Short mmCIF file of C-alpha atoms in Angstrom, two decimals:
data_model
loop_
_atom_site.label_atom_id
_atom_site.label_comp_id
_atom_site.label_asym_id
_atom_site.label_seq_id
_atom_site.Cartn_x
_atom_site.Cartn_y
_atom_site.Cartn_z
CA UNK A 228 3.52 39.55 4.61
CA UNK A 229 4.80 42.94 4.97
CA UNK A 230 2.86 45.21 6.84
CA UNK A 231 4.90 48.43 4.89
CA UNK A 232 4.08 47.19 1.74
CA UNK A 233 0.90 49.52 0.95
CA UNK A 234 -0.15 47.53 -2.34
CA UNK A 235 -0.19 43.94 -0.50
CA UNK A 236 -1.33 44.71 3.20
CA UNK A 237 -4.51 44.25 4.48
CA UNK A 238 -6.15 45.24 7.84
CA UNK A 239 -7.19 42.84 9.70
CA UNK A 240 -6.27 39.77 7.27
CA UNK A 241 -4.49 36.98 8.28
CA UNK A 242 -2.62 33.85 6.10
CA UNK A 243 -4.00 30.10 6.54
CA UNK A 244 -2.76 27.25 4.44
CA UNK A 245 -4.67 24.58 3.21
CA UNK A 246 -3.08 21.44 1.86
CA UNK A 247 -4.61 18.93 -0.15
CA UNK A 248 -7.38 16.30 1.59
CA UNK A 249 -6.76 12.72 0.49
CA UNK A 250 -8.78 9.76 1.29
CA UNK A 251 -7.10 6.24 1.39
CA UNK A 252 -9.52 3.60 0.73
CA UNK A 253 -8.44 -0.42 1.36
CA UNK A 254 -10.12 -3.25 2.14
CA UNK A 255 -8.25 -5.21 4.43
CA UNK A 256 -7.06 -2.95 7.38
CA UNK A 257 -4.88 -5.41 8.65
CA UNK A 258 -2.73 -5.98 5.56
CA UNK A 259 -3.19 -2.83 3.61
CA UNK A 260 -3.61 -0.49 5.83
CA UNK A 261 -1.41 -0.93 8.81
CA UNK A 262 1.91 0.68 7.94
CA UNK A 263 -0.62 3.68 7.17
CA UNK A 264 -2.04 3.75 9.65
CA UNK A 265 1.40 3.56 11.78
CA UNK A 266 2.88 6.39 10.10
CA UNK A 267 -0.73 8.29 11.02
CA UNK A 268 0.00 11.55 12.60
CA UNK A 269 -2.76 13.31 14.73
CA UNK A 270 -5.03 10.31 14.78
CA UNK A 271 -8.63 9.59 15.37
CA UNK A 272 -10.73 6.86 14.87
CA UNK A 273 -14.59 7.51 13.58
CA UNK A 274 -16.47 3.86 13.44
CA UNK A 275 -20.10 3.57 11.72
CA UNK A 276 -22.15 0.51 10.45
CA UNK A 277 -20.55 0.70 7.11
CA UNK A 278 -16.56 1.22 7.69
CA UNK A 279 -14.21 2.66 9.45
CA UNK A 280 -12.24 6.15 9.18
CA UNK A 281 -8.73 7.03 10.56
CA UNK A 282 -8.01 10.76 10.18
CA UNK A 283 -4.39 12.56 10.70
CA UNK A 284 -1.62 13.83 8.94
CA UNK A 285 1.44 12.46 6.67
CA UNK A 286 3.38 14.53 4.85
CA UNK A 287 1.57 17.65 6.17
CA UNK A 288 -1.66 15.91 3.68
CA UNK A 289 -4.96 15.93 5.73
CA UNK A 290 -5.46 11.83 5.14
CA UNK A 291 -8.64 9.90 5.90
CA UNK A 292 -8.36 6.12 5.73
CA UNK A 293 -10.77 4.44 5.46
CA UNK A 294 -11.09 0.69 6.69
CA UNK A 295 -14.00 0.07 3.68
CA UNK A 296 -14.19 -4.21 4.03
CA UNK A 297 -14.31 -6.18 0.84
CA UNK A 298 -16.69 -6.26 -2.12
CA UNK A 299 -18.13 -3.82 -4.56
CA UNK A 300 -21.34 -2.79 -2.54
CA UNK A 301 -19.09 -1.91 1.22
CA UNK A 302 -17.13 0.19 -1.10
CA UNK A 303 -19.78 1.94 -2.76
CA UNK A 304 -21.65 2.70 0.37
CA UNK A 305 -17.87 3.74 1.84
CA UNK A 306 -16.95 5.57 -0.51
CA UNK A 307 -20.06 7.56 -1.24
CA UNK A 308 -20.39 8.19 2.52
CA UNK A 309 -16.53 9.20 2.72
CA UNK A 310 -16.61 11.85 0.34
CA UNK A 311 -20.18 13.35 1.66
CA UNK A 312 -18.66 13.68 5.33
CA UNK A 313 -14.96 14.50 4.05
CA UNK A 314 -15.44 15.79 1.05
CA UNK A 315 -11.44 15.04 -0.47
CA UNK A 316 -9.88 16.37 -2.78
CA UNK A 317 -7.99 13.05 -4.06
CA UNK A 318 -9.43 9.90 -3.52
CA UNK A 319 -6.53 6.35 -3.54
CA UNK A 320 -7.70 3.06 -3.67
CA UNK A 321 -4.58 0.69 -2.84
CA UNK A 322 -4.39 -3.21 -1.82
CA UNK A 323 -3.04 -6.44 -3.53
CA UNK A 324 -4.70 -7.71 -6.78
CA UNK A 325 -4.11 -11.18 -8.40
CA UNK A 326 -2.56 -10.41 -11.95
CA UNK A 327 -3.42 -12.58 -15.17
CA UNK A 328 -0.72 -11.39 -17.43
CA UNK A 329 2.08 -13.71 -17.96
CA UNK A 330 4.01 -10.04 -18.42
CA UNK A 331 3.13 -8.98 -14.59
CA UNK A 332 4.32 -10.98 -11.63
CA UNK A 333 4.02 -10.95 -7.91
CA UNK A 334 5.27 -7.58 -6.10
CA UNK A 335 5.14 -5.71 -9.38
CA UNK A 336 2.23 -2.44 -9.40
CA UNK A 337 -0.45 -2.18 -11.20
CA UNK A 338 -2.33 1.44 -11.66
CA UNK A 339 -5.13 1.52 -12.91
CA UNK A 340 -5.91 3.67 -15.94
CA UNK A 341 -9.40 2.55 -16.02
CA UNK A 342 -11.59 -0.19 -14.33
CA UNK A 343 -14.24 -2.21 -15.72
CA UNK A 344 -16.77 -4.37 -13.91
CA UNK A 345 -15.94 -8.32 -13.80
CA UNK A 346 -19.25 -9.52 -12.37
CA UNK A 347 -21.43 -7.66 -14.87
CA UNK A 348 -22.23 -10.49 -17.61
CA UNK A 349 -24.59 -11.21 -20.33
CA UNK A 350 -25.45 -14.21 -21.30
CA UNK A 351 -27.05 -15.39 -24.61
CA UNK A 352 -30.83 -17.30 -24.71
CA UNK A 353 -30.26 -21.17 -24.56
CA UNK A 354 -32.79 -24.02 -24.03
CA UNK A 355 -33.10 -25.92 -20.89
CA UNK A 356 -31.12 -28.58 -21.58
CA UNK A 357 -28.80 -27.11 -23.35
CA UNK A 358 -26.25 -26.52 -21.84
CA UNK A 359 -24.02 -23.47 -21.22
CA UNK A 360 -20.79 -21.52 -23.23
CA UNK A 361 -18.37 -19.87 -20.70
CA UNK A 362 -16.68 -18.36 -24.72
CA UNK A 363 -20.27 -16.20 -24.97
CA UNK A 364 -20.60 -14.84 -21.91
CA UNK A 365 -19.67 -10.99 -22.34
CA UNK A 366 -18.87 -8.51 -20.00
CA UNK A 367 -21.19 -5.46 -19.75
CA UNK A 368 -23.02 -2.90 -18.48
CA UNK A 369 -26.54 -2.00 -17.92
CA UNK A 370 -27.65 1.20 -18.45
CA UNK A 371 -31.88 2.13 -17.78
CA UNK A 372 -32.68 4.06 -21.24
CA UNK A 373 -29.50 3.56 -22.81
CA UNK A 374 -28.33 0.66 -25.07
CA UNK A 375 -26.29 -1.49 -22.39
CA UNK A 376 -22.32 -1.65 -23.51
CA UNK A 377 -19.30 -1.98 -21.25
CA UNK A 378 -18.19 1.18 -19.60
CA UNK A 379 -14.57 1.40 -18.33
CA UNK A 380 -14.22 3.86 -15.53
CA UNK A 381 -11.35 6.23 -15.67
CA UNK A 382 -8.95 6.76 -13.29
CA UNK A 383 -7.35 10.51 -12.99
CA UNK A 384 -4.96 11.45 -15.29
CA UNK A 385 -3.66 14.18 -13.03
CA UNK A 386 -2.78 11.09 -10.16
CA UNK A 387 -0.72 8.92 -13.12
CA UNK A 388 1.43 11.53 -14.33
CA UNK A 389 2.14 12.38 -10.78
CA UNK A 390 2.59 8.32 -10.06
CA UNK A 391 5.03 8.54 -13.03
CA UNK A 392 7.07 11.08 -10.96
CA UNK A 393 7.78 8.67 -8.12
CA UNK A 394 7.78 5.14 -10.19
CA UNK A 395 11.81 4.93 -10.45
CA UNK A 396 11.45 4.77 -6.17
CA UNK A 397 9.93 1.31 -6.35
CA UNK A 398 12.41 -1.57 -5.93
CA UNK A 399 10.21 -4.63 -5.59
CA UNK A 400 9.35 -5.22 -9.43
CA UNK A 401 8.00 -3.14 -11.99
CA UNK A 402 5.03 -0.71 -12.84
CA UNK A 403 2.37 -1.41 -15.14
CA UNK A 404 -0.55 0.86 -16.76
CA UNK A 405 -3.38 -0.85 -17.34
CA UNK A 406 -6.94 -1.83 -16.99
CA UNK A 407 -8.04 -3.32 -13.81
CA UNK A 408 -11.15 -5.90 -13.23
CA UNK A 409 -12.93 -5.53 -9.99
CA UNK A 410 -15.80 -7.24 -9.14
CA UNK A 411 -17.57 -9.73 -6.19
CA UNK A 412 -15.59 -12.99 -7.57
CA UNK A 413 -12.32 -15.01 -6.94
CA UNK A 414 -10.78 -16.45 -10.30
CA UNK A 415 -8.49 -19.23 -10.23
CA UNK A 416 -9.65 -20.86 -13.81
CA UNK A 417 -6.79 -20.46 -15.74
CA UNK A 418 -8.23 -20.15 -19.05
CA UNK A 419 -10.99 -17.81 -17.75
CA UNK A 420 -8.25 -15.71 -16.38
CA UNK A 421 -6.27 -15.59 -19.81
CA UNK A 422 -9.62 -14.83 -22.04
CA UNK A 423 -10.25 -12.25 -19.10
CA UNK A 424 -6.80 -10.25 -20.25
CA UNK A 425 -6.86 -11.48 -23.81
CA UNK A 426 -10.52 -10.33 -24.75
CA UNK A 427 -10.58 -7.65 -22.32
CA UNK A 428 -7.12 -6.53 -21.49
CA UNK A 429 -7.52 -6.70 -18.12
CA UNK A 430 -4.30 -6.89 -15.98
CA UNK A 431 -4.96 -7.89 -12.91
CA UNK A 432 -8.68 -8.39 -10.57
CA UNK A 433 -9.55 -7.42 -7.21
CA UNK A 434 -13.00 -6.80 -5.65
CA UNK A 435 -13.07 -2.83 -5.24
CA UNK A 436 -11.86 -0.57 -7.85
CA UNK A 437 -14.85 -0.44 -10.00
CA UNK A 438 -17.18 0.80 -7.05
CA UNK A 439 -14.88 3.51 -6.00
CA UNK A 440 -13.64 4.32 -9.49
CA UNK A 441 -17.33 5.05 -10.83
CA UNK A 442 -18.44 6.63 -7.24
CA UNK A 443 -15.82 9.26 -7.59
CA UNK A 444 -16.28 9.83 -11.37
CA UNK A 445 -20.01 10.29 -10.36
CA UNK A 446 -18.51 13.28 -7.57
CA UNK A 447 -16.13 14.53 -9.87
CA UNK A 448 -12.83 13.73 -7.25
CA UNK A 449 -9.73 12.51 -9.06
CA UNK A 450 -9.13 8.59 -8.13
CA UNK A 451 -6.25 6.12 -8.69
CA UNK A 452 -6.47 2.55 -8.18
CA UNK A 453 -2.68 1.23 -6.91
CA UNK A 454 -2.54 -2.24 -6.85
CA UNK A 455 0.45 -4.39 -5.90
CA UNK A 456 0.61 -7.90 -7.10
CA UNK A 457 0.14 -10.98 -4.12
CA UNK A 458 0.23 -13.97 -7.11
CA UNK A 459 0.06 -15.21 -10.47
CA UNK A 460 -1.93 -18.15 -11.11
CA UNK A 461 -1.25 -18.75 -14.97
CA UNK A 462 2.55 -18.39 -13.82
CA UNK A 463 1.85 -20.63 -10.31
CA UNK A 464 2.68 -17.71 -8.25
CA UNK A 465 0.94 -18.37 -5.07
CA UNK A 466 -0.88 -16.02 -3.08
CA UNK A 467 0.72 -13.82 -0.11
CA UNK A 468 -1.58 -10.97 0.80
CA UNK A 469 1.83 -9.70 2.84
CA UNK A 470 3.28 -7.89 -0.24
CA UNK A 471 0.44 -5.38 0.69
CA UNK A 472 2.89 -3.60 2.60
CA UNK A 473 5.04 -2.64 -0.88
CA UNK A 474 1.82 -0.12 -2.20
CA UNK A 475 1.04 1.06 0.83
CA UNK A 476 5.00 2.49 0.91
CA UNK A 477 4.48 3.30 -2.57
CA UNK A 478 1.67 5.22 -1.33
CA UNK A 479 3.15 6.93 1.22
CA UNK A 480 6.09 8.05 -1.47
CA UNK A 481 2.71 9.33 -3.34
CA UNK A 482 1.59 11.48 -0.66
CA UNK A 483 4.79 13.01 -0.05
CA UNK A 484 4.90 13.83 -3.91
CA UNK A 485 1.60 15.34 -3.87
CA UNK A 486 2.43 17.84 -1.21
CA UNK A 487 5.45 18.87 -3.30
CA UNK A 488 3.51 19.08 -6.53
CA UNK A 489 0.89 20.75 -5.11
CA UNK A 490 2.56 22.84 -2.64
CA UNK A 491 0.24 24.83 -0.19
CA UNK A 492 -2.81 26.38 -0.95
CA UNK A 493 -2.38 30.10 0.67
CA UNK A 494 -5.82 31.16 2.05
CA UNK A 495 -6.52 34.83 3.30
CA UNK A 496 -8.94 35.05 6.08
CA UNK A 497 -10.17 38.31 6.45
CA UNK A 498 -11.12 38.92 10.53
#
């Protein structure tokens, strides 16, 4: 700042910048969080009963990762407790999913434009005796005062379109937009997985997404689920949790787009 420009200087008033706060949620720190964690700048470790946060730098970003274990209730509880203590402005979920499109194969992305709940089902009344129907079982949510109806939870709009920005960088296979499943369950029924994306549209299922997606919707913090593909059973791809590695780069090419889409908040601290 100019100190001779009368209209612009201020006594006693310094410039700060801010840049944006993301937290980096995954599952399996070994897998999907490691090369993060490695490319960490400024780190410290903060451990709890729940999870566990690694806070730093990359790309000038203020990053919290968070080591959140599997399953929809650790990431609820992480994410809930991540955002009170952290308070982020974006919030990325990224791992390995298992796709069940025949269109989507192993090291391909999926992002997820919205996330619904796998594990939530509703069964119709039968006898004892009777028997059960895998074809009636229907996915859906319920809601205490409300008629119960599946609810897809949204990812941000503002994270896709900047995804789209940086989606001609990947190399490994392509990227999809789509609907994720998420829930406490490991499919490997073929024709389960097929009516799963057929009925649904679902394009791949992993075991977080839905927790964090409807936590942050809940707190109002943009999310993105980034999910790259470990196998394929209808196509006999088999499983290789390794490819992990390919969205956490793609995630590191994320954060270093954010910071140039955003740029730097300019702050003015008076003294």
């Amino acid at each position: 700042m100019d100190k001779k420009d009368p209209i612009h200087f201020v006594p006693n008033r310094k410039e700060t910048t801010k840049m944006k706060k993301i937290l980096i949620i995954s599952a399996m720190a070994d897998v999907e969080l490691n090369y993060l964690i490695e490319n960490l700048q400024e780190k410290q470790v903060i451990e709890n009963k729940l999870c566990k946060f690694y806070t730093g730098k990359i790309y000038e970003n203020e990053v919290i990762l968070c080591d959140s274990k599997v399953g929809l209730i650790n990431n609820a509880a992480a994410t809930t407790l991540a955002i009170e203590k952290f308070n982020p402005d974006y919030i990325i979920n990224q791992g390995c999913a298992g796709a069940i499109s025949r269109d989507i194969h192993k090291s391909d992305i999926v992002i997820g434009t919205d996330c619904i709940n796998i594990t939530s089902i509703n069964t119709k009344f039968k006898e004892e005796g009777k028997g059960y129907n895998l074809d009636d079982w229907e996915l859906i949510n319920f809601v205490a005062g409300e008629k119960d109806r599946l609810i897809p939870q949204n990812g941000s709009k503002e994270l896709i379109e900047i995804v789209q920005k940086i989606e001609n960088k990947y190399q490994y296979g392509k990227i999809h937009y789509g609907r994720i499943g998420s829930g406490d369950i490991w499919n490997s029924e073929c024709d389960w997985l097929i009516k799963m994306n057929e009925k649904y549209g679902i394009l791949c299922e992993e075991m977080e997404g839905i927790a964090i997606y409807t936590v942050a919707n809940q707190y109002g913090i943009p999310a993105i689920d980034i999910r790259v593909i470990s196998d394929n059973e209808i196509l006999k791809e088999e499983y290789d949790r390794n490819v992990s590695i390919r969205a956490q780069e793609f995630t590191m090419n994320l954060l270093k787009e954010i910071k140039e889409s955003n740029g730097e908040i300019i702050l003015f601290i008076d003294e």
